[in-house]
Short mmCIF file of C-alpha atoms in Angstrom, two decimals:
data_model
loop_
_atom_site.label_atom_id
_atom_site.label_comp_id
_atom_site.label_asym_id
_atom_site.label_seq_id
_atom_site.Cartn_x
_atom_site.Cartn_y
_atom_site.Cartn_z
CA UNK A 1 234.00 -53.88 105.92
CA UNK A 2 235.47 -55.96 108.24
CA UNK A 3 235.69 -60.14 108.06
CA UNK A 4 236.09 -60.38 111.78
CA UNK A 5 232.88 -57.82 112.16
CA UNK A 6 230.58 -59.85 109.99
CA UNK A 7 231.57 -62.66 111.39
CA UNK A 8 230.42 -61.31 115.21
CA UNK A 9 227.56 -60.32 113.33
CA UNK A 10 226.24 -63.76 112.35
CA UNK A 11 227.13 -65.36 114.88
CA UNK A 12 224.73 -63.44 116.85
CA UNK A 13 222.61 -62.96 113.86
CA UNK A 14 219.52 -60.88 113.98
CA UNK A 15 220.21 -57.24 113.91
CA UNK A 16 217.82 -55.31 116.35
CA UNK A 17 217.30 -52.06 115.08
CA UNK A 18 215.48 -49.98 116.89
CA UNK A 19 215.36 -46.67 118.57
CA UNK A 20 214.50 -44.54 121.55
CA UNK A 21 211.41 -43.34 122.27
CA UNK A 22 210.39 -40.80 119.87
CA UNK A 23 206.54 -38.78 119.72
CA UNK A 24 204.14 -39.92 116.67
CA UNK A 25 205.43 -36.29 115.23
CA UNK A 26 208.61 -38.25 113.23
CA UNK A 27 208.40 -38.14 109.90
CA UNK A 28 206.45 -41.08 108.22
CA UNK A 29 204.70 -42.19 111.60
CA UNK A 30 201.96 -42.38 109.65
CA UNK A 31 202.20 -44.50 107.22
CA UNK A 32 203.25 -47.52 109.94
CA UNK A 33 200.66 -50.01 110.75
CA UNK A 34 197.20 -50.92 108.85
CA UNK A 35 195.14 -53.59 108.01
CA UNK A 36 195.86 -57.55 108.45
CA UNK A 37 194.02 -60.63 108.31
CA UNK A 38 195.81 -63.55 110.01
CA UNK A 39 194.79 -66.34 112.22
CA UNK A 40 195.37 -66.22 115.86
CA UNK A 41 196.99 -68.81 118.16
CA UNK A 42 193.28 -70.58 118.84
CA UNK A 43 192.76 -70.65 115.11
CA UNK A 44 190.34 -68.10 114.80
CA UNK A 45 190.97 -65.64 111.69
CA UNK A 46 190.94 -62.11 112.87
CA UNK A 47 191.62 -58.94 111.70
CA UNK A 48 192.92 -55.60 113.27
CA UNK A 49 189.31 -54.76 113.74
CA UNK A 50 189.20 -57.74 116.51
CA UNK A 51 191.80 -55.64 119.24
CA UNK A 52 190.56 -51.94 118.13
CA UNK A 53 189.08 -51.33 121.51
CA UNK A 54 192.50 -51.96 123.27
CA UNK A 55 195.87 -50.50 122.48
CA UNK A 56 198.39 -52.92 120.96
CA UNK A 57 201.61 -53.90 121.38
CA UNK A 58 203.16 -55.69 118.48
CA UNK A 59 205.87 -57.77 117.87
CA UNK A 60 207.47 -59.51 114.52
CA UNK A 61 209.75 -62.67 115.63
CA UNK A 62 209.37 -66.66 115.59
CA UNK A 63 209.32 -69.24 118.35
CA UNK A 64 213.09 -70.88 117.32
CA UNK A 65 214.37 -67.01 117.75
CA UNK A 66 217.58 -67.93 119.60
CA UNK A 67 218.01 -64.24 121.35
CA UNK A 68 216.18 -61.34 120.71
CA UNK A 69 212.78 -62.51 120.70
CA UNK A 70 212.81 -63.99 124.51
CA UNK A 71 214.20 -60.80 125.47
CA UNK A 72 211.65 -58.26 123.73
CA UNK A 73 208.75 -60.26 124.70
CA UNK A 74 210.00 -60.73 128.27
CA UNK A 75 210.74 -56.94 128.56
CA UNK A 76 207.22 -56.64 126.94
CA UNK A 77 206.01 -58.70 129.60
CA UNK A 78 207.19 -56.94 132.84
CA UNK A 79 206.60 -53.66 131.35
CA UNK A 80 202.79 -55.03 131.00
CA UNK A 81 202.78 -56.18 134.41
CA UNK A 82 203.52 -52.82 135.96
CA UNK A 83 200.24 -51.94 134.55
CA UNK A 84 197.27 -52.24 136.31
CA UNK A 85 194.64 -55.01 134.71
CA UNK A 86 196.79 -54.24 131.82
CA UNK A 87 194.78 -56.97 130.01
CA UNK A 88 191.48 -54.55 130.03
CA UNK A 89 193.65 -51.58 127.92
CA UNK A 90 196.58 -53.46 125.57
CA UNK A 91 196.76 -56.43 123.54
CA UNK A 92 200.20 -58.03 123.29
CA UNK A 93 200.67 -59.22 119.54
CA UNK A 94 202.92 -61.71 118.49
CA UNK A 95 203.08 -62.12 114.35
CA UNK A 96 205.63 -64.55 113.30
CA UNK A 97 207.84 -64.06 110.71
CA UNK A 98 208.07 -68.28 110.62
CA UNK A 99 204.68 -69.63 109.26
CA UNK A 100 206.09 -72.84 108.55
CA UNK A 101 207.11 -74.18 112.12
CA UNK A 102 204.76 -71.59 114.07
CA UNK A 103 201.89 -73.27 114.60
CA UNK A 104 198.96 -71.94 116.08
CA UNK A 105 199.46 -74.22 118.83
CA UNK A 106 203.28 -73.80 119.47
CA UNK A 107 202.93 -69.96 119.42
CA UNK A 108 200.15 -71.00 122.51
CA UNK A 109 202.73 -72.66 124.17
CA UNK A 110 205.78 -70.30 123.51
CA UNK A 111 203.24 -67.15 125.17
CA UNK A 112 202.84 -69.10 127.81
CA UNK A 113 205.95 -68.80 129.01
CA UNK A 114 205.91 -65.11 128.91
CA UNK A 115 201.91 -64.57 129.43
CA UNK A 116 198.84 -66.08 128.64
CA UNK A 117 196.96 -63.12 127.45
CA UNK A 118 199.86 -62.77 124.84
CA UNK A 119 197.99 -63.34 121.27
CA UNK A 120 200.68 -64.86 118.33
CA UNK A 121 199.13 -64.52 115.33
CA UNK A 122 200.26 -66.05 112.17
CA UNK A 123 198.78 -66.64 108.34
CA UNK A 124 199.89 -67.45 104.76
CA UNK A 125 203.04 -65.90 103.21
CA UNK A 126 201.14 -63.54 101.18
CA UNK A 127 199.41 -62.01 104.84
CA UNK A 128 202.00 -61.81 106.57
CA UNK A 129 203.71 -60.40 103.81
CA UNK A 130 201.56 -57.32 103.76
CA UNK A 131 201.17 -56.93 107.67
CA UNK A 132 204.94 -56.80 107.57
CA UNK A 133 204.96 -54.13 104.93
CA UNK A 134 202.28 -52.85 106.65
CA UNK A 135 204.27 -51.94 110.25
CA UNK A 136 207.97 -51.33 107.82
CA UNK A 137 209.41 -54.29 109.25
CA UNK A 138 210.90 -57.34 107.75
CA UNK A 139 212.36 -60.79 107.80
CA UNK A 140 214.82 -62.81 105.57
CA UNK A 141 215.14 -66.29 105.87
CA UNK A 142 218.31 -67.87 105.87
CA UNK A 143 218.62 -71.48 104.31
CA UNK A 144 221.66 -73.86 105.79
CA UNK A 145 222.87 -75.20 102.34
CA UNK A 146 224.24 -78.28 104.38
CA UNK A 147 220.41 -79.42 106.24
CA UNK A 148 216.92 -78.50 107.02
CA UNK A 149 217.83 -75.85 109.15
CA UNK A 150 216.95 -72.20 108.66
CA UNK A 151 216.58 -69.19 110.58
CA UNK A 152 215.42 -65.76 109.96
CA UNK A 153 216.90 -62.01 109.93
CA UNK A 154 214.11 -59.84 111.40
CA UNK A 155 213.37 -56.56 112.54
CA UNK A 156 212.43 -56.27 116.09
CA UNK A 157 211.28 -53.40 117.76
CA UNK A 158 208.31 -53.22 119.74
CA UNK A 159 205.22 -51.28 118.48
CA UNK A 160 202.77 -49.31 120.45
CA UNK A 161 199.92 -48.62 118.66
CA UNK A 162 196.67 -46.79 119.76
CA UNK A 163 192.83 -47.92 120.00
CA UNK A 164 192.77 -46.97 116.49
CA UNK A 165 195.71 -48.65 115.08
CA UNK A 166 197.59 -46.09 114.86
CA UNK A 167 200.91 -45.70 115.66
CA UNK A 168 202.07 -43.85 118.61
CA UNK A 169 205.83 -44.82 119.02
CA UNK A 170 207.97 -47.99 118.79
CA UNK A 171 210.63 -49.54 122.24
CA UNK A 172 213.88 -50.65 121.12
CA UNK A 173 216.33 -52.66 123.61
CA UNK A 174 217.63 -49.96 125.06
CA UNK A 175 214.87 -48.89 126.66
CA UNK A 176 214.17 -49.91 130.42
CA UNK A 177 211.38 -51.71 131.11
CA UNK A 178 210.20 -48.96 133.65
CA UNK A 179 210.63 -46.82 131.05
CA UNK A 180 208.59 -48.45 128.61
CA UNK A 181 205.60 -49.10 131.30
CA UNK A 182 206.09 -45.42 132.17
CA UNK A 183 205.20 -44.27 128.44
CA UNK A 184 202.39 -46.80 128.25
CA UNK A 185 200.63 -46.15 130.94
CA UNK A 186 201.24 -42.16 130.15
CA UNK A 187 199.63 -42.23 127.19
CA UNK A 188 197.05 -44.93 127.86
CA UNK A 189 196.15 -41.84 130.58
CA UNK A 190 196.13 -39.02 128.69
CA UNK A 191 193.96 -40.32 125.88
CA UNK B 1 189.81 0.23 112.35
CA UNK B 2 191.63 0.83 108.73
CA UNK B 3 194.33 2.23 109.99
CA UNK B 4 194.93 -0.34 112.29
CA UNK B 5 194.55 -3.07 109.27
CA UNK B 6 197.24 -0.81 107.25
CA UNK B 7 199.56 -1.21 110.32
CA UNK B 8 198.90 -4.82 110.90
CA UNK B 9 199.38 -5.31 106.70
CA UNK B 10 203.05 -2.78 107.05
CA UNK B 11 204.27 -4.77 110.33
CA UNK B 12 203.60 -7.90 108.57
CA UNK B 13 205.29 -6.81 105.38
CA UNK B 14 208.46 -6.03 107.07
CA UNK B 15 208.89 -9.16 108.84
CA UNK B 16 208.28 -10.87 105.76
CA UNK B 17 211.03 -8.79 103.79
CA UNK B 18 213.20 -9.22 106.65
CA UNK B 19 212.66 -12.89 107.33
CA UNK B 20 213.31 -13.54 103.36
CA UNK B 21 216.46 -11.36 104.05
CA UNK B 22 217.73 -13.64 106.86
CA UNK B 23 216.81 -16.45 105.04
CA UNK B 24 218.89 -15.48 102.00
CA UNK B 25 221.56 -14.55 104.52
CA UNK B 26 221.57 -18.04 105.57
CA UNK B 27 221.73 -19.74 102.58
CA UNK B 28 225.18 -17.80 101.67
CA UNK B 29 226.14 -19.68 105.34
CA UNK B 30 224.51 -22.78 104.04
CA UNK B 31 225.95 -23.81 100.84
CA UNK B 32 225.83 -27.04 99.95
CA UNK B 33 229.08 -27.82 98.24
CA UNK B 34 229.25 -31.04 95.64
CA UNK B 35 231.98 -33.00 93.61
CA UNK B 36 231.33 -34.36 90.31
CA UNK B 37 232.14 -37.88 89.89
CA UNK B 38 233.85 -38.70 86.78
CA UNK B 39 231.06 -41.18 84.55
CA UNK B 40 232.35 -44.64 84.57
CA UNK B 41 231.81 -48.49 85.80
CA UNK B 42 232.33 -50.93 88.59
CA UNK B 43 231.49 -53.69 90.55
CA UNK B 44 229.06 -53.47 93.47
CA UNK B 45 229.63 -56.10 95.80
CA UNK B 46 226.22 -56.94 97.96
CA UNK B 47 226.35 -58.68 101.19
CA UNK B 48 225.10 -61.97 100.66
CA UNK B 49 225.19 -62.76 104.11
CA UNK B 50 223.14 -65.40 106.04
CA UNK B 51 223.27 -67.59 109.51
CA UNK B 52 225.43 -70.03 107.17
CA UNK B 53 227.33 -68.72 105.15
CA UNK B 54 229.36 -65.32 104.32
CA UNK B 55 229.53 -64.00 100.48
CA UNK B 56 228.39 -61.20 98.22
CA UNK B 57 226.62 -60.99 95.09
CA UNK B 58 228.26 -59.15 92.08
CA UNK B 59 226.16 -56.30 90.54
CA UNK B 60 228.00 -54.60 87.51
CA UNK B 61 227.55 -51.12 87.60
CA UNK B 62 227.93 -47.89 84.66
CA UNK B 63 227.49 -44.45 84.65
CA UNK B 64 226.74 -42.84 81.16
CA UNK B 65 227.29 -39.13 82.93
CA UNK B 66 229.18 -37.54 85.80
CA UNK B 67 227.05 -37.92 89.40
CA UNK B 68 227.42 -34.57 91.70
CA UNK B 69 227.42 -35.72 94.88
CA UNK B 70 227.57 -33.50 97.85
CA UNK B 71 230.77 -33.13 99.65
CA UNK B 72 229.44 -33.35 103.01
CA UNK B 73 226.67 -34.83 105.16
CA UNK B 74 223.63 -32.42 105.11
CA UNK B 75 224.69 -30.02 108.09
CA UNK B 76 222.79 -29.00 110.87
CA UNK B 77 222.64 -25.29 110.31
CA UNK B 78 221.08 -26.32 106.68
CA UNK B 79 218.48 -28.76 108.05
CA UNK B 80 217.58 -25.52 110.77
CA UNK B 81 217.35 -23.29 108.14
CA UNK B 82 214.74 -25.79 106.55
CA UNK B 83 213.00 -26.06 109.59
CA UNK B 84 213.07 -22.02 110.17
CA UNK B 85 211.32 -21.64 106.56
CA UNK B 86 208.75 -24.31 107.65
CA UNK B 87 210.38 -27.25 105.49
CA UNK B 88 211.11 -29.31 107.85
CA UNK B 89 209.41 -30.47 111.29
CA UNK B 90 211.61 -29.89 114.06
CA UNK B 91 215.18 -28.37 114.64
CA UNK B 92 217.94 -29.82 115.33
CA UNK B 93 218.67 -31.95 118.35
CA UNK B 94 221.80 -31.57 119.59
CA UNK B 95 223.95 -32.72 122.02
CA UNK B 96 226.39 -31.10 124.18
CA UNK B 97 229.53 -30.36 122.31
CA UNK B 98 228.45 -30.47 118.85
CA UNK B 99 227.47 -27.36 116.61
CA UNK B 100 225.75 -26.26 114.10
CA UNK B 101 228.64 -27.29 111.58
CA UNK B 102 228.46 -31.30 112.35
CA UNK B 103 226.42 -33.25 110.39
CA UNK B 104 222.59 -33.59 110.87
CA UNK B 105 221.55 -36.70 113.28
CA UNK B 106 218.65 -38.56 114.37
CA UNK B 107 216.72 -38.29 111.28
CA UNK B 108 214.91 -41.19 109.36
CA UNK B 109 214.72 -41.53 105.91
CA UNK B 110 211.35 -39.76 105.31
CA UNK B 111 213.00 -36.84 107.18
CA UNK B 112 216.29 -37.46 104.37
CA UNK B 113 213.52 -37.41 101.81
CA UNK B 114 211.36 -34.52 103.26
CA UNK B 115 214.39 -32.77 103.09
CA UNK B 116 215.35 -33.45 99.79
CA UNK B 117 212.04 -32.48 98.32
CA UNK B 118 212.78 -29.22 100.66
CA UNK B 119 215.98 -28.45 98.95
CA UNK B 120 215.22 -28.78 95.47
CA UNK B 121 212.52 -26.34 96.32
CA UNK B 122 214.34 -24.10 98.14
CA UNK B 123 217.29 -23.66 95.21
CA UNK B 124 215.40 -24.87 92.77
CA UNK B 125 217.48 -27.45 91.29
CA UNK B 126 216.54 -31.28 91.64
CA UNK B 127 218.46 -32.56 94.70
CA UNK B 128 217.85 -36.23 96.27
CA UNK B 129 219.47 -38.74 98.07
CA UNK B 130 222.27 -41.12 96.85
CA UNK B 131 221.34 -44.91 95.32
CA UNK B 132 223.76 -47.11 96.95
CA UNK B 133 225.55 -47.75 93.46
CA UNK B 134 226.25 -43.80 93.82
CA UNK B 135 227.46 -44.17 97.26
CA UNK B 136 229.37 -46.96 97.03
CA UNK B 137 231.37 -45.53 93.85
CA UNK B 138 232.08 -41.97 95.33
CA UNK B 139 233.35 -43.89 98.34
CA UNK B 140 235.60 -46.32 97.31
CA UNK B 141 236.40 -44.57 93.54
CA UNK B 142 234.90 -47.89 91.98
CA UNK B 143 237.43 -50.15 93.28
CA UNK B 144 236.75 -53.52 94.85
CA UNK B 145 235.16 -53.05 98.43
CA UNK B 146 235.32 -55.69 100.02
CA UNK B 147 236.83 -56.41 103.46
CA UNK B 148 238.57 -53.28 102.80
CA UNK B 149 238.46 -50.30 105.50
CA UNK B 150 239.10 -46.68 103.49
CA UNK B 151 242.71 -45.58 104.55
CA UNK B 152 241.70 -42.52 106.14
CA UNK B 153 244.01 -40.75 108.83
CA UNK B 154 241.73 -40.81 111.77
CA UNK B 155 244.89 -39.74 113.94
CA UNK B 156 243.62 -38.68 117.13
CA UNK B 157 239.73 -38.33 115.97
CA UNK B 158 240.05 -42.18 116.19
CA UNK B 159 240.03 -42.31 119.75
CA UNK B 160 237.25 -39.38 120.36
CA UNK B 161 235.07 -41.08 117.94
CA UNK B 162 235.74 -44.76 119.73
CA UNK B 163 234.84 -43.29 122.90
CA UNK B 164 232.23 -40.67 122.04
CA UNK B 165 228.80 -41.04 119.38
CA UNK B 166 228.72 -37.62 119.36
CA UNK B 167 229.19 -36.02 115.60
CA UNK B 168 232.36 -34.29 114.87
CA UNK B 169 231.98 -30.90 112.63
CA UNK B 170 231.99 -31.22 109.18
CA UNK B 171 235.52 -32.24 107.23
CA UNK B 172 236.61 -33.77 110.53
CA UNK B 173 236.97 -37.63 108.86
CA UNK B 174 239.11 -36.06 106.80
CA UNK B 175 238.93 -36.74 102.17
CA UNK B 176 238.74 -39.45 100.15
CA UNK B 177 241.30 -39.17 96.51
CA UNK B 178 237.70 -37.59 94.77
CA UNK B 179 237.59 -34.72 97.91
CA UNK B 180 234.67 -36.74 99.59
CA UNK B 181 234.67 -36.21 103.58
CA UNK B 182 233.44 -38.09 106.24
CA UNK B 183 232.75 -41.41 104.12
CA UNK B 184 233.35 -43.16 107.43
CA UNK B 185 232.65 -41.13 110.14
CA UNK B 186 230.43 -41.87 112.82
CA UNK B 187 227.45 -40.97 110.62
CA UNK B 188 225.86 -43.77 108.74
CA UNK B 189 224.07 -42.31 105.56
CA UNK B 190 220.53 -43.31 104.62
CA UNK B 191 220.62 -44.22 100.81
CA UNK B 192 217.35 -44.26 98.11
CA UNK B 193 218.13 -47.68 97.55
CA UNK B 194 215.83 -50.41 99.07
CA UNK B 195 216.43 -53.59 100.87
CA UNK B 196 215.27 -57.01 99.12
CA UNK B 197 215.23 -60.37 100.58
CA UNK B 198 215.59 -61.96 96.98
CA UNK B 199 218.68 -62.11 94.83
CA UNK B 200 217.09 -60.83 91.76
CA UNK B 201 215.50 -57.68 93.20
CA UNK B 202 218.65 -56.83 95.32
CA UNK B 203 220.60 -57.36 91.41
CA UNK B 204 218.07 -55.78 89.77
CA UNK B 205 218.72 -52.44 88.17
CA UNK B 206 216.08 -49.64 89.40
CA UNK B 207 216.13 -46.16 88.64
CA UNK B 208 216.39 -42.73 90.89
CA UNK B 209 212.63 -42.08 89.72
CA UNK B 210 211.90 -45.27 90.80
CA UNK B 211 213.32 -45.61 94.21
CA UNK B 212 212.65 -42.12 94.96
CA UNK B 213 209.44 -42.07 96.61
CA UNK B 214 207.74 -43.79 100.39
CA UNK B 215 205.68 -46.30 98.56
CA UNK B 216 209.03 -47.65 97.08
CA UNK B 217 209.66 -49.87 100.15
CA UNK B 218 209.81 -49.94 103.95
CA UNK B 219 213.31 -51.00 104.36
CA UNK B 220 216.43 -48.70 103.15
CA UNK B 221 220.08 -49.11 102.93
CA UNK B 222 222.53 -47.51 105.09
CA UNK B 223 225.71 -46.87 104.10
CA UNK B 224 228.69 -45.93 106.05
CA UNK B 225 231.72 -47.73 108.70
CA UNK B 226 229.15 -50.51 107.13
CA UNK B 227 226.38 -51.57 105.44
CA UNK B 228 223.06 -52.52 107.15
CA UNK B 229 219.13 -52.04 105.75
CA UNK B 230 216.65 -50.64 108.55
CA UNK B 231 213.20 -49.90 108.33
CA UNK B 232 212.75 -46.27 106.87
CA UNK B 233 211.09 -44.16 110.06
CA UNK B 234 213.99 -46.07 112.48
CA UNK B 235 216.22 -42.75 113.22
CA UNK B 236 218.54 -43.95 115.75
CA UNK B 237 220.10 -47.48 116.15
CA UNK B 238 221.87 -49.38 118.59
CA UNK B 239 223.17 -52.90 119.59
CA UNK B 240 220.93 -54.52 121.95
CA UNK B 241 221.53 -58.57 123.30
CA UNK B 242 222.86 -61.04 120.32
CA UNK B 243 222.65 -57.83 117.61
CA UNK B 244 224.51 -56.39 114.88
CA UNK B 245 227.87 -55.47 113.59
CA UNK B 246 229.55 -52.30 114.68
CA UNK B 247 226.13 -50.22 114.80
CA UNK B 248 225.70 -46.89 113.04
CA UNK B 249 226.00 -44.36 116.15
CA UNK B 250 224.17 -41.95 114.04
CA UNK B 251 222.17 -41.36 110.70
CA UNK B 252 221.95 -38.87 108.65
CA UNK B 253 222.24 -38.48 105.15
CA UNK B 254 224.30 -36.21 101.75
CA UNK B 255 222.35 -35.23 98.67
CA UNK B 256 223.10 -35.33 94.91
CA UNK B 257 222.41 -33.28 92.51
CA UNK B 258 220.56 -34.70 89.38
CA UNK B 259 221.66 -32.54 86.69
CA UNK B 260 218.69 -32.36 84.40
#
């Protein structure tokens, strides 16, 4: 293992795995996704019964995300907008991985940027805990010895999941955003 | 109408006996070759990584027996043999240039696991995937690990693999001192060992039986170049905006043998 590599790695930090496109036939597909009951960005508790009649697109990260969050849930947000009255057909999730300093009102304020119909959703340790478990995804949170300051290792691929919950297929990085409206709308479509 | 049943019954006998006949044909293609690793003990040296601060925890390691561990990554002639006798749920994907001697790619770890479950069937002996303790010990014969790279001669396979992902046949990443190939290839290798966020799970000791199972976790290490943990049903990864290390350019997986 090399010094200089790990070094590159965190200075960057969170490791985006992720993958292409792939059809719900891989292996495990379904065990990914479930039941949750958080609270959502106006407060309200919810569970995944509240955005059943939509599809949903979710996505683990936290508002002081340096990198990879802006960019999924700005490629999230132009592949929405290349749907037509997306906001009748897909919820956009946001669950943070950062209870502590994600507020219900500065998740509000961090969709905005991005787009209001965006929903962050947050809860105690123990419920986000299991939604995590839930979609296979997780988070580590790294402590500065020297301050206050912290940050978090995190998964963060996008999920698409169907009217049901259930999972259809997941958009790394690589993807183009064209390419991930394309498959959206597709199966949004077809169903 | 009977006779027609006896014919359907006869035509569907003999492509049973000669399907079992091909099959058995393949599997003298498809051996799975193993070396035993001598019993013994070592230090496992765990990323203890962070935004802050570089380091690794120490987890002391013994084995009471010798570990068969397969000489190669699972091949893709073996995994399309699988998925010809309905083990497995789709053939092989490959891309131009590589054969059905390179490794197996673009699996997840349920498809590692599936296909461990398949195996054992298939010869029926008890075959599963590595823990990372196994791994880690075939790989670098129990000696410290750290910021080391294993001294393979790459030679010229060096610069294919730095300009290609594709998989090399099997053998191509040339033997560690134990006869071990491809340790380091371009195929990361998904391990039964799970990912923990706290020091005490990541230091404490689990067993095979344990780990060997979906409900274990969700998260899997992935051993290879590197080390990384990714979500089990990820089966490619990549480096996308402010990501990882050296990324694995493929995953796939070896077996052991469990020998009771």
């Amino acid at each position: 293992m090399k010094t200089s590599m790990l070094v590159l790695f965190f200075y960057c930090f969170t490791p985006a795995w992720a993958a292409a496109p792939v059809d719900t036939n891989i292996a495990g597909a379904s065990l990914i996704g479930g039941a949750f009951n958080l609270i959502n960005n106006t407060g309200k508790q919810v569970t995944e019964r509240d955005y059943q009649d939509k599809y949903m697109l979710v996505f683990f990260g936290f508002t002081n995300c340096p990198s990879v969050c802006p960019l999924g849930l700005s490629r999230m947000a132009k592949a929405l907008k290349k749907i037509d009255n997306f906001e009748d057909k897909i919820t956009p999730l946001f669950i943070t991985v950062d209870p502590e300093r994600d507020t219900p009102e500065r998740m509000t304020l961090y969709l905005e940027q991005y787009h209001s119909y965006f929903v962050g959703l947050t809860g105690s340790d123990a419920q986000l805990e299991q939604v995590s478990t839930a979609y296979r995804a997780y988070s580590f949170k790294s402590q500065d010895p020297n301050s206050d300051s912290y940050s978090f290792d995190h998964s963060s691929m996008i999920y698409f999941m169907d009217k049901e919950g259930r999972y259809i297929t997941h958009f790394s990085n690589q993807i183009t955003v064209d390419e991930m409206s394309s498959i959206i709308r597709k199966n949004i479509e077809e169903k | 109408m009977i006779t027609h049943n006896v014919i359907t019954v006869l035509i569907a006998l003999l492509i049973s006996i000669s399907s079992a006949a091909q099959a058995d044909d393949q599997l003298n293609q498809v051996d799975y070759p193993l070396i035993s690793v001598p019993k013994g003990h070592y230090t496992l040296y765990i990323p203890d990584n962070n935004f802050f601060k570089l380091g690794y925890l120490e987890k002391k390691v013994s084995f009471d027996s010798i570990i068969h561990i397969g000489k190669f990554e699972v091949s893709n002639r073996l995994w399309n043999l699988c998925f010809k006798l309905n083990g497995c749920n789709r053939p092989v994907m490959m891309r131009e240039g590589e054969t059905l001697d390179s490794p197996v790619v673009r699996v997840n770890w349920h498809d590692a696991y599936g296909f461990s479950k398949w195996y054992s069937s298939y010869t029926n002996k008890s075959y599963r995937l590595p823990t990372e303790e196994e791994w880690v010990y075939a790989a670098y014969l129990g000696k410290d690990h750290r910021n080391i790279e294993i001294q393979y001669d790459y030679s010229d396979l060096n610069k294919i693999r730095e300009i290609s992902k594709k998989t090399m046949p099997l053998g191509s990443f040339k033997e560690n001192a134990l006869g071990f190939s491809d340790y380091q290839g371009n195929v990361w290798e998904w391990t039964l060992t799970c990912w923990y966020a706290s020091e005490e799970k990541k230091l404490k000791e689990y067993s095979s039986a344990e780990l060997n199972t979906p409900q274990a976790c969700t998260t899997r290490i992935v051993q290879g170049e590197n080390r990384s943990h990714i979500p089990d049903f990820i089966m490619d990864t990549y480096s996308g905006g402010c990501a990882t290390l050296e990324p694995a350019a493929n995953l796939g997986f070896r077996l052991v043998l469990e020998e009771n």
